[in-house]
Amino acid sequence: MATLLHQWDFGLADVRVEKRTVTRESGQTEDIHIPFGIHRVGDKEHPLMFLHESSGTQGAFILLSRILPALQEENGGLVIIDELEAQV
């Protein structure tokens, strides 16, 4: 996914998913996974939560997260896309 997003020129050098532990109002803790777009300027990396990325970058990320598992050799599957320009 990171390779495709980089090739599609979204300004991303990489994509990382970080695991964070959050505490709910009930006091219960839960692990969540937060995606970050990694932007590189020179040799310095600048992570940005996908929540703050552009709607186009977010849409491509969501679309790829649904398509790529179907295209993996061990899972296999069929992907049908109708109205590609529609919001996911």
PDB file of C-alpha atoms in Angstrom:
ATOM      1  CA  MET A   1       0.000   0.000   0.000  1.00  0.00           C
ATOM      2  CA  ALA A   2       2.771   2.414   0.943  1.00  0.00           C
ATOM      3  CA  THR A   3       4.482   1.832  -2.391  1.00  0.00           C
ATOM      4  CA  LEU A   4       1.310   2.549  -4.358  1.00  0.00           C
ATOM      5  CA  LEU A   5       0.471   5.683  -2.372  1.00  0.00           C
ATOM      6  CA  HIS A   6       4.021   6.925  -2.932  1.00  0.00           C
ATOM      7  CA  GLN A   7       3.880   6.166  -6.666  1.00  0.00           C
ATOM      8  CA  TRP A   8       0.515   7.910  -6.988  1.00  0.00           C
ATOM      9  CA  ASP A   9       2.239  11.111  -5.844  1.00  0.00           C
ATOM     10  CA  PHE A  10       0.295  11.882  -2.671  1.00  0.00           C
ATOM     11  CA  GLY A  11       3.480  13.286  -1.172  1.00  0.00           C
ATOM     12  CA  LEU A  12       3.929  10.247   1.058  1.00  0.00           C
ATOM     13  CA  ALA A  13       7.256   8.540   1.553  1.00  0.00           C
ATOM     14  CA  ASP A  14       5.721   5.758   3.651  1.00  0.00           C
ATOM     15  CA  VAL A  15       2.685   4.661   5.631  1.00  0.00           C
ATOM     16  CA  ARG A  16       2.905   3.352   9.184  1.00  0.00           C
ATOM     17  CA  VAL A  17       0.291   1.999  11.535  1.00  0.00           C
ATOM     18  CA  GLU A  18       1.006   2.533  15.218  1.00  0.00           C
ATOM     19  CA  LYS A  19      -0.651   0.699  18.075  1.00  0.00           C
ATOM     20  CA  ARG A  20      -1.846   2.949  20.908  1.00  0.00           C
ATOM     21  CA  THR A  21      -3.608   2.092  24.141  1.00  0.00           C
ATOM     22  CA  VAL A  22      -6.529   4.354  24.986  1.00  0.00           C
ATOM     23  CA  THR A  23      -8.636   4.541  28.128  1.00  0.00           C
ATOM     24  CA  ARG A  24     -12.375   4.824  27.583  1.00  0.00           C
ATOM     25  CA  GLU A  25     -14.685   6.850  29.853  1.00  0.00           C
ATOM     26  CA  SER A  26     -15.666   3.592  31.518  1.00  0.00           C
ATOM     27  CA  GLY A  27     -12.031   3.134  32.584  1.00  0.00           C
ATOM     28  CA  GLN A  28     -11.556   0.182  30.247  1.00  0.00           C
ATOM     29  CA  THR A  29      -8.377   0.223  28.145  1.00  0.00           C
ATOM     30  CA  GLU A  30      -8.338  -0.755  24.507  1.00  0.00           C
ATOM     31  CA  ASP A  31      -5.646  -1.072  21.851  1.00  0.00           C
ATOM     32  CA  ILE A  32      -6.318   0.881  18.662  1.00  0.00           C
ATOM     33  CA  HIS A  33      -4.310   1.147  15.450  1.00  0.00           C
ATOM     34  CA  ILE A  34      -3.704   4.596  13.988  1.00  0.00           C
ATOM     35  CA  PRO A  35      -2.393   5.049  10.426  1.00  0.00           C
ATOM     36  CA  PHE A  36       0.191   7.761   9.779  1.00  0.00           C
ATOM     37  CA  GLY A  37       1.344   9.175   6.471  1.00  0.00           C
ATOM     38  CA  ILE A  38       5.100   9.725   6.537  1.00  0.00           C
ATOM     39  CA  HIS A  39       6.276  12.831   4.712  1.00  0.00           C
ATOM     40  CA  ARG A  40       9.997  13.230   4.079  1.00  0.00           C
ATOM     41  CA  VAL A  41      11.780  16.546   3.697  1.00  0.00           C
ATOM     42  CA  GLY A  42      15.457  15.972   3.048  1.00  0.00           C
ATOM     43  CA  ASP A  43      16.473  13.295   5.512  1.00  0.00           C
ATOM     44  CA  LYS A  44      13.864  14.237   8.115  1.00  0.00           C
ATOM     45  CA  GLU A  45      10.562  12.359   8.521  1.00  0.00           C
ATOM     46  CA  HIS A  46       7.312  14.066   9.455  1.00  0.00           C
ATOM     47  CA  PRO A  47       4.486  11.700  10.476  1.00  0.00           C
ATOM     48  CA  LEU A  48       0.928  12.961  10.013  1.00  0.00           C
ATOM     49  CA  MET A  49      -2.146  11.092  11.239  1.00  0.00           C
ATOM     50  CA  PHE A  50      -4.298  10.050   8.286  1.00  0.00           C
ATOM     51  CA  LEU A  51      -7.123  11.971   9.934  1.00  0.00           C
ATOM     52  CA  HIS A  52      -5.200  15.113   8.922  1.00  0.00           C
ATOM     53  CA  GLU A  53      -4.299  14.000   5.382  1.00  0.00           C
ATOM     54  CA  SER A  54      -6.265  15.282   2.384  1.00  0.00           C
ATOM     55  CA  SER A  55      -9.577  13.656   1.506  1.00  0.00           C
ATOM     56  CA  GLY A  56      -7.987  12.221  -1.667  1.00  0.00           C
ATOM     57  CA  THR A  57      -5.186  10.554   0.296  1.00  0.00           C
ATOM     58  CA  GLN A  58      -7.669   9.220   2.846  1.00  0.00           C
ATOM     59  CA  GLY A  59      -9.906   7.890   0.080  1.00  0.00           C
ATOM     60  CA  ALA A  60      -7.011   6.126  -1.663  1.00  0.00           C
ATOM     61  CA  PHE A  61      -5.927   4.587   1.662  1.00  0.00           C
ATOM     62  CA  ILE A  62      -9.435   3.268   2.358  1.00  0.00           C
ATOM     63  CA  LEU A  63      -9.869   1.977  -1.194  1.00  0.00           C
ATOM     64  CA  LEU A  64      -6.517   0.154  -1.116  1.00  0.00           C
ATOM     65  CA  SER A  65      -7.289  -1.332   2.313  1.00  0.00           C
ATOM     66  CA  ARG A  66     -10.329  -2.984   0.736  1.00  0.00           C
ATOM     67  CA  ILE A  67      -8.807  -3.972  -2.618  1.00  0.00           C
ATOM     68  CA  LEU A  68      -5.382  -5.309  -1.652  1.00  0.00           C
ATOM     69  CA  PRO A  69      -6.601  -8.184   0.583  1.00  0.00           C
ATOM     70  CA  ALA A  70      -8.723  -9.496  -2.309  1.00  0.00           C
ATOM     71  CA  LEU A  71      -5.716  -9.452  -4.620  1.00  0.00           C
ATOM     72  CA  GLN A  72      -3.385 -11.349  -2.287  1.00  0.00           C
ATOM     73  CA  GLU A  73      -2.459 -14.767  -3.541  1.00  0.00           C
ATOM     74  CA  GLU A  74      -3.341 -16.647  -0.338  1.00  0.00           C
ATOM     75  CA  ASN A  75      -6.810 -15.091  -0.021  1.00  0.00           C
ATOM     76  CA  GLY A  76      -7.774 -14.491  -3.608  1.00  0.00           C
ATOM     77  CA  GLY A  77     -10.955 -12.754  -4.541  1.00  0.00           C
ATOM     78  CA  LEU A  78     -12.763 -10.545  -6.943  1.00  0.00           C
ATOM     79  CA  VAL A  79     -12.823  -6.759  -6.883  1.00  0.00           C
ATOM     80  CA  ILE A  80     -15.578  -4.873  -8.652  1.00  0.00           C
ATOM     81  CA  ILE A  81     -15.464  -1.092  -8.588  1.00  0.00           C
ATOM     82  CA  ASP A  82     -18.449   0.976  -9.589  1.00  0.00           C
ATOM     83  CA  GLU A  83     -18.256   4.761  -9.529  1.00  0.00           C
ATOM     84  CA  LEU A  84     -14.585   4.979  -8.575  1.00  0.00           C
ATOM     85  CA  GLU A  85     -14.906   8.723  -8.037  1.00  0.00           C
ATOM     86  CA  ALA A  86     -17.588   8.258  -5.350  1.00  0.00           C
ATOM     87  CA  GLN A  87     -16.617   8.822  -1.737  1.00  0.00           C
ATOM     88  CA  VAL A  88     -15.862   5.624   0.172  1.00  0.00           C
TER      89      VAL A  88
END
